[in-house]
Structure formats: C-alpha cells, structure tokens
C-alpha cells in the first residue's frame, strides 16, 4: 500500500525529475503530416491535443476570479505531457510492468481523503500539475508506473538514484520509439525524454481563465 505521505512527496518529486530532464535538446525529424507527434506506431493528433487543452481551460474557467491566470506554454506542455505518457507506457511494457485499475482506484481514494474531498483534489491537480479532471486516473497511473520503474533497481522515485534509474529507462524507451514532434511544437530529445522549445502561436489562445 502506498501511504498518503509517500504520494504527497512523490508529486513534487516528479516535478523535480521532469525539471532535471529539461536540458537543451538537439533537432528532431519532422513529425508526420496532420499529427502533433508520432510515438512509435501511434499518432498524437492535433485534435487530441486541442481536446486536452479545452478540458483544462473549461475546468480552469470555473475557478474563482483571480485564482488562475493562463501562462504561455500550455499547449506545448500538453503535447510534452502526452508524449511523455506514451514513453512511460512503453518503458513499463518493455519491462513487463503494468498498473492495475484497482491500484489507481486505491491511490485516488487515498488522495481524495487526504485532500478533503474530490473537488479539492481536482483543484489541486489542476493548479499544481495542469491535470484536468478527466485525466486524473491517467495521472495517477503514470505516478504508479514511475514508482515501479524506479523499483526495478530497488530504488524510490524522488531519490537521486531512483530518479537516475527512471531517467535512464525513459531515455531508452524514447530512443526506441523514435519520437517525432511537429516542429511547430518544438523538438523531442530522445536522450533527455523532453520536448524542447515548444511554440504554439499557430493554435488559438484563450484569455485568462476566471
């Protein structure tokens, strides 16, 4: 069982891990026409990216005035997150690891209790991790997956060695998938498993969510 305190440490730990991965990237091959990114044999479509952004903006718009101000980079961060999720899935599958629905449900129930209810949990994940409500289960599935990848070497995510283990596994998975990203979003560095210099001026932007 994963304790609440452990997960609450893991959430910022993931942010630290992703920040550590965010190094300068080399160029990437052009993505297939009509796709925001291509990950292995799978396409992440522009429509899917826009739908995810719309989910986020719709939920953010319901927050009290002044609680959220949209920053530049939301669309690029969304593409990066969707590609990152596919890379994590590939790394797990490569090592015959999986996260069950019951594990996700248990973790979510623990977090609902820890944060004092579903609405509070949804707001926290939206503001701190840019996770809209429909993507919460996927977010926790990824959290548990990262923990399982770290555990392959007997490590824990959030520690120096645990983060190093996960970094190496994700870089390997990213390289195997030969990720390509539409240059309008930026370029994907397989060695760092990160999207570099995303741009998004070609997509419609909303004003501040209030």
Short mmCIF file of C-alpha atoms in Angstrom, two decimals:
data_model
loop_
_atom_site.label_atom_id
_atom_site.label_comp_id
_atom_site.label_asym_id
_atom_site.label_seq_id
_atom_site.Cartn_x
_atom_site.Cartn_y
_atom_site.Cartn_z
CA UNK A 1 0.00 0.00 0.00
CA UNK A 2 1.24 3.45 -0.82
CA UNK A 3 0.85 5.86 2.06
CA UNK A 4 -0.60 9.32 1.60
CA UNK A 5 2.60 10.94 2.84
CA UNK A 6 4.61 8.96 0.31
CA UNK A 7 2.42 10.06 -2.59
CA UNK A 8 2.43 13.69 -1.48
CA UNK A 9 6.21 13.54 -1.57
CA UNK A 10 6.08 11.81 -4.96
CA UNK A 11 4.05 14.52 -6.69
CA UNK A 12 6.67 17.26 -6.27
CA UNK A 13 9.36 14.64 -6.83
CA UNK A 14 8.00 14.01 -10.31
CA UNK A 15 8.19 17.73 -10.98
CA UNK A 16 11.80 17.71 -9.86
CA UNK A 17 12.52 14.76 -12.12
CA UNK A 18 10.97 16.42 -15.15
CA UNK A 19 12.85 19.62 -14.38
CA UNK A 20 16.07 17.64 -14.25
CA UNK A 21 15.28 16.19 -17.67
CA UNK A 22 14.69 19.61 -19.20
CA UNK A 23 18.08 20.15 -20.77
CA UNK A 24 18.86 21.66 -24.16
CA UNK A 25 17.77 19.33 -26.95
CA UNK A 26 19.11 18.67 -30.41
CA UNK A 27 16.91 18.83 -33.50
CA UNK A 28 14.21 16.30 -34.32
CA UNK A 29 12.91 14.88 -37.58
CA UNK A 30 9.63 16.37 -38.83
CA UNK A 31 6.52 14.65 -37.49
CA UNK A 32 4.08 13.01 -39.89
CA UNK A 33 1.66 15.44 -41.57
CA UNK A 34 -1.50 16.04 -39.56
CA UNK A 35 -0.03 14.83 -36.28
CA UNK A 36 1.18 16.81 -33.31
CA UNK A 37 3.60 13.96 -32.63
CA UNK A 38 4.31 10.39 -33.64
CA UNK A 39 5.35 7.96 -30.92
CA UNK A 40 6.33 4.59 -32.34
CA UNK A 41 3.38 3.49 -34.46
CA UNK A 42 0.94 5.82 -32.71
CA UNK A 43 -0.06 9.35 -33.69
CA UNK A 44 -0.96 12.09 -31.24
CA UNK A 45 -3.30 14.21 -33.31
CA UNK A 46 -3.70 17.96 -33.16
CA UNK A 47 -7.38 17.34 -32.36
CA UNK A 48 -6.44 15.24 -29.33
CA UNK A 49 -4.11 17.98 -28.09
CA UNK A 50 -6.77 20.64 -28.55
CA UNK A 51 -9.33 18.49 -26.75
CA UNK A 52 -7.00 18.07 -23.76
CA UNK A 53 -6.32 21.82 -23.66
CA UNK A 54 -10.05 22.51 -23.89
CA UNK A 55 -10.68 20.22 -20.91
CA UNK A 56 -8.13 22.14 -18.90
CA UNK A 57 -9.44 25.57 -19.89
CA UNK A 58 -13.06 24.62 -19.21
CA UNK A 59 -12.22 23.50 -15.69
CA UNK A 60 -9.93 26.47 -15.05
CA UNK A 61 -12.68 28.83 -16.19
CA UNK A 62 -14.90 27.59 -13.35
CA UNK A 63 -12.40 28.63 -10.67
CA UNK A 64 -12.98 31.80 -8.65
CA UNK A 65 -11.78 35.02 -10.31
CA UNK A 66 -8.06 35.56 -9.88
CA UNK A 67 -7.27 32.00 -8.80
CA UNK A 68 -5.82 31.01 -12.16
CA UNK A 69 -4.11 33.02 -14.89
CA UNK A 70 -3.15 31.10 -18.01
CA UNK A 71 0.52 31.28 -18.83
CA UNK A 72 2.19 30.91 -22.22
CA UNK A 73 3.22 27.36 -22.96
CA UNK A 74 0.05 25.47 -22.06
CA UNK A 75 -0.33 23.84 -25.49
CA UNK A 76 3.34 22.88 -25.72
CA UNK A 77 3.25 21.48 -22.19
CA UNK A 78 0.20 19.45 -23.15
CA UNK A 79 1.97 17.93 -26.14
CA UNK A 80 5.01 17.20 -23.98
CA UNK A 81 2.86 15.53 -21.34
CA UNK A 82 1.04 13.36 -23.86
CA UNK A 83 4.30 12.21 -25.43
CA UNK A 84 5.85 11.65 -22.01
CA UNK A 85 2.90 9.47 -21.00
CA UNK A 86 3.35 7.30 -24.09
CA UNK A 87 7.07 6.95 -23.34
CA UNK A 88 6.32 5.87 -19.76
CA UNK A 89 3.82 3.30 -21.05
CA UNK A 90 6.44 1.89 -23.43
CA UNK A 91 9.06 1.67 -20.69
CA UNK A 92 6.62 -0.23 -18.46
CA UNK A 93 5.62 -2.63 -21.24
CA UNK A 94 9.26 -3.25 -22.14
CA UNK A 95 9.86 -4.50 -18.60
CA UNK A 96 6.56 -6.39 -18.38
CA UNK A 97 5.20 -4.00 -15.79
CA UNK A 98 1.63 -2.77 -15.54
CA UNK A 99 -0.52 -0.66 -13.25
CA UNK A 100 -3.91 -2.14 -12.48
CA UNK A 101 -7.21 -0.27 -12.33
CA UNK A 102 -7.54 -1.29 -8.68
CA UNK A 103 -4.16 0.26 -7.86
CA UNK A 104 -5.24 3.52 -9.48
CA UNK A 105 -8.61 3.47 -7.69
CA UNK A 106 -6.96 2.82 -4.34
CA UNK A 107 -4.49 5.65 -4.78
CA UNK A 108 -7.17 8.06 -5.92
CA UNK A 109 -9.37 7.17 -2.94
CA UNK A 110 -6.44 7.80 -0.60
CA UNK A 111 -5.78 11.16 -2.19
CA UNK A 112 -9.44 12.19 -2.06
CA UNK A 113 -9.36 11.52 1.67
CA UNK A 114 -6.02 13.28 2.12
CA UNK A 115 -7.19 16.44 0.34
CA UNK A 116 -10.61 16.57 1.95
CA UNK A 117 -12.80 15.54 -0.95
CA UNK A 118 -12.91 15.14 -4.71
CA UNK A 119 -13.39 18.87 -5.53
CA UNK A 120 -10.30 19.83 -3.51
CA UNK A 121 -8.26 17.08 -5.16
CA UNK A 122 -9.37 18.15 -8.63
CA UNK A 123 -8.45 21.78 -7.95
CA UNK A 124 -5.04 20.86 -6.56
CA UNK A 125 -4.16 18.68 -9.55
CA UNK A 126 -5.38 21.32 -11.99
CA UNK A 127 -3.39 24.18 -10.47
CA UNK A 128 -0.22 22.32 -9.46
CA UNK A 129 0.09 19.75 -12.23
CA UNK A 130 -2.17 21.03 -15.06
CA UNK A 131 -4.23 17.83 -14.87
CA UNK A 132 -7.91 18.29 -15.81
CA UNK A 133 -10.47 16.13 -14.01
CA UNK A 134 -10.96 13.59 -16.86
CA UNK A 135 -7.20 12.84 -16.80
CA UNK A 136 -6.79 12.23 -13.06
CA UNK A 137 -6.79 8.44 -13.30
CA UNK A 138 -4.22 8.59 -16.12
CA UNK A 139 -2.08 10.90 -13.98
CA UNK A 140 -2.11 8.52 -11.03
CA UNK A 141 -1.46 5.57 -13.31
CA UNK A 142 1.65 7.37 -14.53
CA UNK A 143 2.73 8.15 -10.96
CA UNK A 144 2.47 4.50 -10.01
CA UNK A 145 4.25 3.48 -13.20
CA UNK A 146 7.19 5.75 -12.45
CA UNK A 147 7.43 4.23 -8.99
CA UNK A 148 7.51 0.75 -10.50
CA UNK A 149 10.26 1.74 -12.93
CA UNK A 150 12.38 3.08 -10.07
CA UNK A 151 11.74 -0.13 -8.12
CA UNK A 152 13.37 -2.19 -10.89
CA UNK A 153 16.70 -1.24 -9.32
CA UNK A 154 15.34 -1.31 -5.79
CA UNK A 155 15.04 2.49 -5.73
CA UNK A 156 12.31 5.01 -4.94
CA UNK A 157 11.23 7.88 -7.15
CA UNK A 158 12.29 11.22 -5.67
CA UNK A 159 15.72 9.97 -4.59
CA UNK A 160 18.88 10.67 -6.55
CA UNK A 161 19.37 7.05 -7.57
CA UNK A 162 15.67 6.47 -8.16
CA UNK A 163 15.41 9.47 -10.46
CA UNK A 164 18.57 8.36 -12.27
CA UNK A 165 17.09 4.90 -12.86
CA UNK A 166 13.85 6.33 -14.21
CA UNK A 167 15.71 8.86 -16.36
CA UNK A 168 17.76 6.11 -18.00
CA UNK A 169 14.73 3.90 -18.64
CA UNK A 170 12.72 6.73 -20.15
CA UNK A 171 15.62 7.82 -22.35
CA UNK A 172 15.92 4.24 -23.62
CA UNK A 173 12.18 3.99 -24.28
CA UNK A 174 12.14 7.36 -26.03
CA UNK A 175 15.00 6.32 -28.27
CA UNK A 176 13.31 3.01 -29.13
CA UNK A 177 10.08 4.79 -30.06
CA UNK A 178 11.86 7.29 -32.32
CA UNK A 179 9.55 10.08 -31.21
CA UNK A 180 8.98 12.84 -33.74
CA UNK A 181 7.18 16.08 -32.94
CA UNK A 182 5.63 18.62 -35.27
CA UNK A 183 8.26 21.40 -35.31
CA UNK A 184 5.50 23.92 -34.56
CA UNK A 185 5.53 22.49 -31.04
CA UNK A 186 9.28 22.11 -30.68
CA UNK A 187 11.68 19.17 -30.91
CA UNK A 188 11.95 15.97 -28.92
CA UNK A 189 15.29 14.90 -27.49
CA UNK A 190 15.23 11.09 -27.08
CA UNK A 191 18.20 11.11 -24.73
CA UNK A 192 16.56 13.53 -22.34
CA UNK A 193 12.94 12.46 -22.97
CA UNK A 194 11.81 16.06 -23.09
CA UNK A 195 10.22 18.50 -25.52
CA UNK A 196 12.49 21.46 -26.15
CA UNK A 197 11.43 24.99 -27.11
CA UNK A 198 7.76 24.38 -27.89
CA UNK A 199 5.96 27.10 -29.82
CA UNK A 200 2.21 27.40 -30.11
CA UNK A 201 1.32 30.70 -31.81
CA UNK A 202 -0.46 28.79 -34.60
CA UNK A 203 -3.09 27.45 -32.17
CA UNK A 204 -5.96 29.60 -30.83
CA UNK A 205 -5.38 31.01 -27.37
CA UNK A 206 -7.90 31.95 -24.74
CA UNK A 207 -7.61 34.82 -22.33
CA UNK A 208 -7.25 34.41 -18.59
CA UNK A 209 -9.38 31.69 -17.13
CA UNK A 210 -11.52 33.17 -14.41
#
